[in-house]
Amino acid sequence: MVKKQLQYKAIGLFYFALLCIQSLWANPLVQTDTSKVLPAVKVVGLRYPNFFAGSKFQLLDSAILLHYQQQSLAQLLGNQSQIFIKSYGPAALATASFRGGNANHTPVLWNGFALQSPLNGQTDLALLPSFLLEGIALQYGSPAVLFGSGAIGGSIHLQTQNKSLEGNHLKLMSGIGSFGLNTLGAKVQLQFGKWKNNLGVYRQQGQNEFTFHKANLLQPGNSQVSPEVSRASHANFKQYAYLHEISGLLGKHHEVGLRLWWQEAQRNLPEFSITPIANATQHDKQLRLMGEYKYKKQQYELQSRTGFFKDEIVYNDLLNGLSQTKGIQFTQFLDQFWHGKKIDILLSGMSQGLQGNGSLFQNGNFYTLEATQVRNAIFGSIKHNAFTSKLQQQISLRSEWVDGKRVPLMPSYGLQWFIHKSFTVLANASRSYRLPTFNDLYWPQMGNPALQAEDGMSYEISVRNKFDLPKSISFSHTITAYHKEISNWILWVPVSGNLSKPMNVHQVVSKGIEWQWQIGMLLGKSKLHLGGLLDVTQATPVSSKLGADSSLNKQLIFTPRIKQQVQTGVNFKRLAILYTWNYVGNRFTSSDNQSWLAPYQLHSLAASYGLNLKNHAFSLQISIQNLLNETYQIMVNRPMPLRNFQLTLQYQL
Amino acid sequence: MVLTTARKNKFTYLSLLLLAGLSMVFSACDKTPSETPKAVPGDSLSQGMLIGSEGNFQWGNATLSFKDNKTGTLYEDVYRTVNQKPLGDVLQSMCIWGDKIYLVLNNSGKIEIINKHSFKSEGSIMGLRSPRFMLPINSQSAYVSDLYDNNLSIVNLSTLQVSGKIACSGWTEEMLMYGEKVFVCNKYQSYLYVIDTKTNMLSDSIFIGYGAISLVLDKTNKLWVLTTGNATGSNKVEAQLHCLSLTQNSIEKTIGLGMGNLPIKLVMNETKDKLFWLVQDIWSMPINGSTKPIAAFIPSNGRTFYGLGYDSYQKQILITDAKDYVQKSEILIYDENGKYIKSFRAGINTSSFLIK
């Protein structure tokens, strides 16, 4: 007994030392096990799940999502992943940055279909409600062979349907939060034999008059933080979403599915340092329709998928008037699989039509933008499983034509080797590319139709080690090293006065180390978890087409070199508590690295209590963000909120 | 007993400690340049070049730098060094009047006033919408052009208040005073506007292509005006350079600069007989010229020329290369014959110069 206690003390002392290193203030207890690094084959909700040999994943499951029912995907990923979220404030534009890439390098995929607008190539993560999601898989590295243009830094796979859930279910959610936040959501699953009907509705609105300290945090120079607490104004928003998925079996071998995801958001855009007052508003509308057919017999499988996505943004302000952009994607996939004992084969074809329209005011004139593009691709993978699948190797190849012009062949190689039950090696080498967006090509007065696609190679290796310590303590960790080199990196550079033009300017090398570690232990009836994420990223241009470019060999702007998270959690009977500490290092704001935003750290606490009454399950969650009232900015002069909370009540039948 | 257990898991614990150590090492790598602001001796600010850098829109990182002509020393961000506060958002233009320098901060909606010799702050003019340029018209008043206000503001230089407005629809830009007239560029109009300073009222408008942005006066008292043209509207107009008679308020000659070209700035040499303007490259023409030069005077050669000035003391052409918008601009210095002399770096998106 004494031995056991001393062991715990030794481990406790070790982690105390570790946390002292990572944060003077962090005082976590334990960590959740819901942020897992999983072998690719076990990740659900992914398109082509058998063809990710060598890819590293992080899965955020329902246990994590439980604490983020009122929050957007941006807030969730900012807290729970190694992705750096470039957020302009609560409910404002938020995009993802993986491994030194930008939003255009990070596709957000829903059942294999990319959600990015063909105009700006981005997905606003602030508009994706966590409530509608059943799981999120974060794929690190470049899956461009399977998912095409833009999959360079990593990709975010969204799962909206829990395929393993059987029967009829109802989930109701109601929540309130700081700054007038008000959220309602409902999910229903009705099962009729082999048919499932899933419906999700979501509504959120907020006055969003969040509190902050006016501050000039741009370095060098002392940060100037006003002691007075200010409130944001003209920041209120409303958001609605409707998700409907029908799937079922037709006979023994046939499966069909229909999915509809409609969203609308009306946001007033706050102003903090701008004069004159512009009273800017933004109205976002998205319609996503998808149809699937699957035929499966023995080792052969055929899937046909069609998607129609429409993305519209209406922007208005007093100074420039109304601007409107609309992007349409129509995509058809045909996938064939052969699942053998030792060999898995994928052969796919994609045909995609893209359309972009814009009408906008710029420099006092009215302009229009009209663009279309046709992309056709064939791609395939062969995966070889040896030594009873302990060694998996995969070769993939993609050939794509854009408006009839061929994109260079995209090959990739992946390896996954379960060397020992506690030791796994993942490795991947792949070529990736990003086609210029319609805005890059055709933006009035500024677009550059001669732009080349960004193109490069990435390499990574991960070592995963998992072992059990005495007395129900388990430890696992994954260390990853990666190297990525992208040429023809597109930058918007000045051409004349206040006009700029996108050009293929840089060759950028990103390299880094990622470390994910987790510990789990049982203490009586309590389950304790402790874990962390550490990212070290160096992303620098190594060559430039600009004369005397001082950005060479300097860190890319808004790319933290260090990002850390430590999380601790305890599950005791019906109570679950989660404490998260996030640290984001310096982010340079000038490409010559002469100015920057200082590091910040955020603490958050979430607790959930569940109660079951026969078939009725109630749960109450409270979460507190920015526990220590840190004044920080992710983007320059875009204040982030001081301490705030959300209270959520859920009912499940 | 504990030690025995620990030995069994020695490898494990050592690994964990090693990783913890790595974490600390990586955190220590997150270094930034150490700041060494250059102290400003009082007598260093007497004569030299003021360099205005816009900074980035909405970032509040506009800077004013000063290059001492005697020693060649560059004092970067001299406003903040002297006044211990940042300058503001988007330093659009500067002007000297008496012992004061007026710094027009477009997106801060204000004009900061500093002492010409010490650079110490002497107040600010607030209440402007989106100011672009300031033109003192006498010891009491100045006009301020504006991007969004559809007015010129009249500013009282004693009270530092906006004392009146002169309606002028569109984006008003550079202004020039000749006698009792002020000529006003308007980027969104086809006219050059003339204000009578006695009445503070519009007295005339001169049809001038489209989008006047910059103007200078030559040695023969002819007014030269650069217009951007409009390549996308229904009535397409090319960029142009106009020469005007100030007595007749009429255009004497117009030189076409090409459709779709977007000129930025027009400056004059010290003897006021040679023009330089920026349209991607630097172009030059004597005032008796009547056609567009065949070749650029100073080709940009892939650089992103963003600002243009002229140092009348040194008789040098000043060009800024804004690079990628988010690093310090390179300031390139050429002689009047287009021969490169030297370059240095100061401020982000540097666009304006003032020689004192």
Coordinates of N, CA and C in Angstrom, one line a residue, chain A residues 138-250:
Chain A
L138 N -9.0 14.6 -37.2 CA -8.0 15.5 -37.7 C -6.9 14.7 -38.3
Q139 N -6.7 14.9 -39.6 CA -5.7 14.2 -40.3 C -4.5 15.1 -40.5
Y140 N -3.3 14.7 -40.0 CA -2.1 15.5 -40.2 C -1.4 15.1 -41.5
G141 N -0.8 16.1 -42.1 CA -0.1 15.8 -43.3 C -0.9 16.0 -44.5
S142 N -0.4 15.5 -45.6 CA -1.1 15.8 -46.9 C -1.8 14.6 -47.5
P143 N -3.1 14.6 -47.5 CA -3.9 13.6 -48.2 C -4.3 14.0 -49.6
A144 N -3.5 14.8 -50.3 CA -3.9 15.4 -51.5 C -4.2 14.3 -52.6
V145 N -3.6 13.2 -52.5 CA -3.9 12.1 -53.5 C -5.3 11.7 -53.4
L146 N -5.9 11.6 -52.2 CA -7.3 11.2 -52.1 C -8.3 12.4 -52.2
F147 N -7.8 13.6 -51.7 CA -8.8 14.7 -51.5 C -8.5 15.9 -52.4
G148 N -7.4 15.8 -53.2 CA -7.2 16.8 -54.2 C -6.6 18.1 -53.7
S149 N -6.9 19.2 -54.5 CA -6.3 20.5 -54.3 C -6.5 21.0 -52.8
G150 N -5.4 21.5 -52.3 CA -5.5 22.2 -51.0 C -5.2 21.3 -49.8
A151 N -5.2 20.0 -50.0 CA -4.9 19.1 -48.8 C -3.4 19.1 -48.6
I152 N -2.9 20.1 -48.0 CA -1.4 20.2 -47.9 C -1.0 20.1 -46.4
G153 N -1.6 20.9 -45.5 CA -1.1 20.9 -44.2 C -1.7 19.8 -43.4
G154 N -3.0 19.6 -43.6 CA -3.8 18.6 -42.9 C -5.2 18.8 -43.3
S155 N -6.1 17.9 -42.8 CA -7.5 18.1 -43.1 C -8.4 17.7 -42.0
I156 N -9.6 18.3 -42.0 CA -10.5 18.1 -40.9 C -11.7 17.4 -41.4
H157 N -11.9 16.2 -40.9 CA -13.1 15.4 -41.4 C -14.2 15.5 -40.4
L158 N -15.4 15.8 -40.9 CA -16.5 16.0 -40.0 C -17.5 14.8 -40.1
Q159 N -17.9 14.3 -39.0 CA -18.9 13.2 -39.0 C -20.2 13.7 -38.4
T160 N -21.3 13.7 -39.1 CA -22.5 14.2 -38.6 C -23.5 13.1 -38.2
Q161 N -23.2 11.9 -38.7 CA -24.1 10.8 -38.4 C -23.4 9.7 -37.6
N162 N -24.0 9.2 -36.5 CA -23.4 8.2 -35.7 C -23.9 6.8 -36.3
K163 N -23.2 6.2 -37.1 CA -23.7 5.0 -37.8 C -23.9 3.8 -36.9
S164 N -23.2 3.8 -35.8 CA -23.3 2.7 -34.9 C -24.5 2.8 -33.9
L165 N -25.2 4.0 -34.0 CA -26.3 4.2 -33.1 C -27.6 3.5 -33.7
E166 N -28.2 2.6 -33.0 CA -29.4 2.0 -33.6 C -30.6 2.4 -32.8
G167 N -31.8 2.3 -33.5 CA -33.1 2.6 -32.8 C -33.5 4.1 -32.9
N168 N -34.5 4.4 -32.1 CA -35.0 5.8 -32.2 C -34.4 6.6 -31.0
H169 N -34.0 7.8 -31.3 CA -33.4 8.6 -30.3 C -33.8 10.1 -30.5
L170 N -33.8 10.7 -29.3 CA -34.1 12.1 -29.3 C -33.1 12.8 -28.4
K171 N -32.6 14.0 -28.9 CA -31.6 14.7 -28.1 C -32.1 16.2 -28.2
L172 N -32.3 16.8 -27.0 CA -32.6 18.2 -27.0 C -31.6 19.0 -26.2
M173 N -31.2 20.1 -26.7 CA -30.2 20.9 -26.0 C -30.7 22.4 -25.9
S174 N -30.5 22.9 -24.7 CA -30.8 24.3 -24.6 C -29.6 24.9 -23.7
G175 N -29.2 26.1 -24.2 CA -28.1 26.6 -23.4 C -28.1 28.2 -23.4
I176 N -27.4 28.7 -22.4 CA -27.2 30.1 -22.3 C -25.7 30.4 -22.1
G177 N -25.3 31.6 -22.2 CA -23.9 31.9 -22.0 C -23.7 33.4 -21.8
S178 N -22.5 33.7 -21.6 CA -22.1 35.1 -21.4 C -22.4 35.9 -22.6
F179 N -22.6 37.2 -22.5 CA -22.8 38.1 -23.6 C -24.1 37.8 -24.4
G180 N -25.1 37.3 -23.7 CA -26.4 37.1 -24.3 C -26.5 36.0 -25.2
L181 N -25.6 35.0 -25.0 CA -25.7 33.8 -25.9 C -26.9 32.9 -25.5
N182 N -27.5 32.5 -26.6 CA -28.7 31.7 -26.4 C -28.7 30.6 -27.5
T183 N -28.8 29.3 -27.1 CA -28.7 28.3 -28.1 C -29.7 27.2 -27.9
L184 N -30.3 26.8 -29.0 CA -31.3 25.7 -28.9 C -30.9 24.7 -30.0
G185 N -31.0 23.4 -29.7 CA -30.7 22.4 -30.7 C -31.5 21.1 -30.4
A186 N -31.7 20.4 -31.5 CA -32.5 19.1 -31.4 C -31.9 18.2 -32.4
K187 N -31.8 16.9 -32.0 CA -31.5 15.8 -32.9 C -32.4 14.7 -32.8
V188 N -32.8 14.1 -33.9 CA -33.8 13.0 -33.8 C -33.2 11.9 -34.7
Q189 N -33.3 10.7 -34.2 CA -33.0 9.6 -35.1 C -34.2 8.6 -35.1
L190 N -34.8 8.4 -36.2 CA -35.9 7.5 -36.3 C -35.5 6.3 -37.2
Q191 N -35.6 5.1 -36.7 CA -35.2 4.0 -37.5 C -36.4 3.1 -37.9
F192 N -36.5 2.9 -39.2 CA -37.6 2.0 -39.7 C -36.9 0.9 -40.4
G193 N -36.7 -0.2 -39.7 CA -36.1 -1.4 -40.2 C -34.6 -1.0 -40.6
K194 N -34.3 -1.1 -41.8 CA -33.0 -0.9 -42.3 C -32.8 0.6 -42.7
W195 N -33.7 1.4 -42.4 CA -33.6 2.8 -42.8 C -33.5 3.7 -41.5
K196 N -32.6 4.6 -41.7 CA -32.4 5.6 -40.6 C -32.6 7.0 -41.1
N197 N -33.3 7.7 -40.3 CA -33.7 9.1 -40.6 C -33.1 10.0 -39.5
N198 N -32.1 10.8 -39.8 CA -31.5 11.6 -38.8 C -31.8 13.1 -39.1
L199 N -32.3 13.8 -38.1 CA -32.6 15.2 -38.3 C -31.9 16.0 -37.2
G200 N -31.3 17.1 -37.6 CA -30.7 18.0 -36.6 C -31.1 19.4 -36.9
V201 N -31.5 20.1 -35.9 CA -31.8 21.6 -36.1 C -31.0 22.3 -35.0
Y202 N -30.6 23.5 -35.3 CA -29.8 24.3 -34.4 C -30.1 25.8 -34.6
R203 N -30.1 26.5 -33.5 CA -30.3 27.9 -33.6 C -29.5 28.6 -32.5
Q204 N -28.7 29.6 -32.8 CA -28.0 30.3 -31.8 C -28.0 31.8 -32.1
Q205 N -28.1 32.5 -31.1 CA -28.0 34.0 -31.3 C -27.4 34.6 -30.1
G206 N -26.8 35.7 -30.3 CA -26.1 36.4 -29.2 C -25.9 37.8 -29.4
Q207 N -26.1 38.6 -28.3 CA -25.8 40.0 -28.4 C -24.3 40.2 -28.7
N208 N -23.6 39.3 -28.1 CA -22.1 39.2 -28.3 C -21.4 40.5 -27.9
E209 N -21.9 41.2 -26.9 CA -21.2 42.4 -26.4 C -20.2 41.9 -25.4
F210 N -19.2 41.3 -25.9 CA -18.2 40.6 -25.1 C -17.3 41.7 -24.4
T211 N -16.7 41.3 -23.3 CA -15.9 42.3 -22.6 C -14.4 42.0 -23.0
F212 N -13.7 43.1 -23.0 CA -12.2 43.0 -23.3 C -11.6 44.3 -22.7
H213 N -10.3 44.3 -22.7 CA -9.5 45.5 -22.3 C -9.0 46.0 -23.6
K214 N -9.2 47.3 -23.9 CA -8.5 47.9 -25.1 C -7.0 47.7 -24.9
A215 N -6.4 47.3 -25.9 CA -4.9 47.0 -25.8 C -4.2 47.1 -27.1
N216 N -3.0 47.6 -26.9 CA -2.0 47.6 -28.0 C -1.0 46.5 -27.7
L217 N -1.1 45.4 -28.3 CA -0.3 44.2 -27.9 C 0.8 44.0 -28.9
L218 N 0.9 44.8 -29.9 CA 1.9 44.6 -31.0 C 3.3 44.9 -30.4
Q219 N 4.2 44.0 -30.6 CA 5.5 44.1 -30.1 C 6.5 44.5 -31.3
P220 N 7.6 45.0 -31.1 CA 8.2 45.3 -29.8 C 7.6 46.6 -29.2
G221 N 7.9 46.7 -27.9 CA 7.3 47.8 -27.1 C 6.5 47.2 -26.1
N222 N 6.2 47.9 -25.0 CA 5.5 47.4 -23.9 C 4.0 47.3 -24.3
S223 N 3.4 46.2 -24.0 CA 2.0 46.1 -24.2 C 1.2 47.1 -23.4
Q224 N 0.3 47.8 -24.1 CA -0.5 48.8 -23.4 C -1.9 48.3 -23.3
V225 N -2.2 48.0 -22.0 CA -3.6 47.4 -21.8 C -4.3 48.4 -20.9
S226 N -5.5 48.8 -21.4 CA -6.3 49.8 -20.6 C -6.9 49.0 -19.4
P227 N -6.8 49.6 -18.2 CA -7.4 48.9 -17.1 C -8.9 48.8 -17.2
E228 N -9.5 49.7 -18.0 CA -11.0 49.7 -18.1 C -11.5 48.5 -18.9
V229 N -12.6 48.0 -18.5 CA -13.2 46.9 -19.3 C -14.1 47.5 -20.3
S230 N -13.9 47.2 -21.6 CA -14.8 47.7 -22.7 C -15.7 46.6 -23.1
R231 N -16.7 47.0 -23.8 CA -17.7 46.0 -24.4 C -17.7 46.1 -25.9
A232 N -17.7 45.0 -26.6 CA -17.9 45.1 -28.0 C -19.3 45.6 -28.4
S233 N -19.4 46.3 -29.4 CA -20.7 46.7 -29.9 C -20.8 46.3 -31.4
H234 N -22.0 46.3 -31.8 CA -22.3 45.9 -33.2 C -21.7 44.6 -33.6
A235 N -21.9 43.6 -32.6 CA -21.3 42.3 -32.8 C -22.3 41.2 -32.7
N236 N -23.6 41.5 -32.7 CA -24.6 40.5 -32.5 C -24.7 39.6 -33.7
F237 N -25.2 38.4 -33.5 CA -25.3 37.5 -34.6 C -26.5 36.5 -34.4
K238 N -26.9 35.9 -35.4 CA -27.9 34.8 -35.4 C -27.5 33.7 -36.4
Q239 N -27.7 32.5 -36.0 CA -27.3 31.4 -36.8 C -28.3 30.3 -36.8
Y240 N -28.6 29.7 -37.9 CA -29.5 28.6 -38.0 C -28.9 27.5 -38.8
A241 N -29.2 26.3 -38.5 CA -28.7 25.2 -39.3 C -29.8 24.1 -39.3
Y242 N -29.8 23.4 -40.3 CA -30.8 22.2 -40.5 C -30.0 21.1 -41.2
L243 N -30.0 20.0 -40.6 CA -29.3 18.8 -41.1 C -30.2 17.6 -41.2
H244 N -30.3 17.0 -42.4 CA -31.2 15.9 -42.5 C -30.4 14.8 -43.3
E245 N -30.4 13.6 -42.7 CA -29.7 12.5 -43.4 C -30.6 11.3 -43.4
I246 N -30.7 10.7 -44.5 CA -31.5 9.5 -44.6 C -30.6 8.5 -45.3
S247 N -30.5 7.3 -44.6 CA -29.7 6.3 -45.2 C -30.4 4.9 -44.9
G248 N -30.2 4.0 -45.8 CA -30.8 2.7 -45.7 C -30.3 1.7 -46.6
L249 N -30.7 0.4 -46.3 CA -30.3 -0.7 -47.2 C -31.4 -1.1 -48.1
L250 N -31.0 -1.3 -49.4 CA -31.9 -1.9 -50.4 C -31.5 -3.3 -50.7

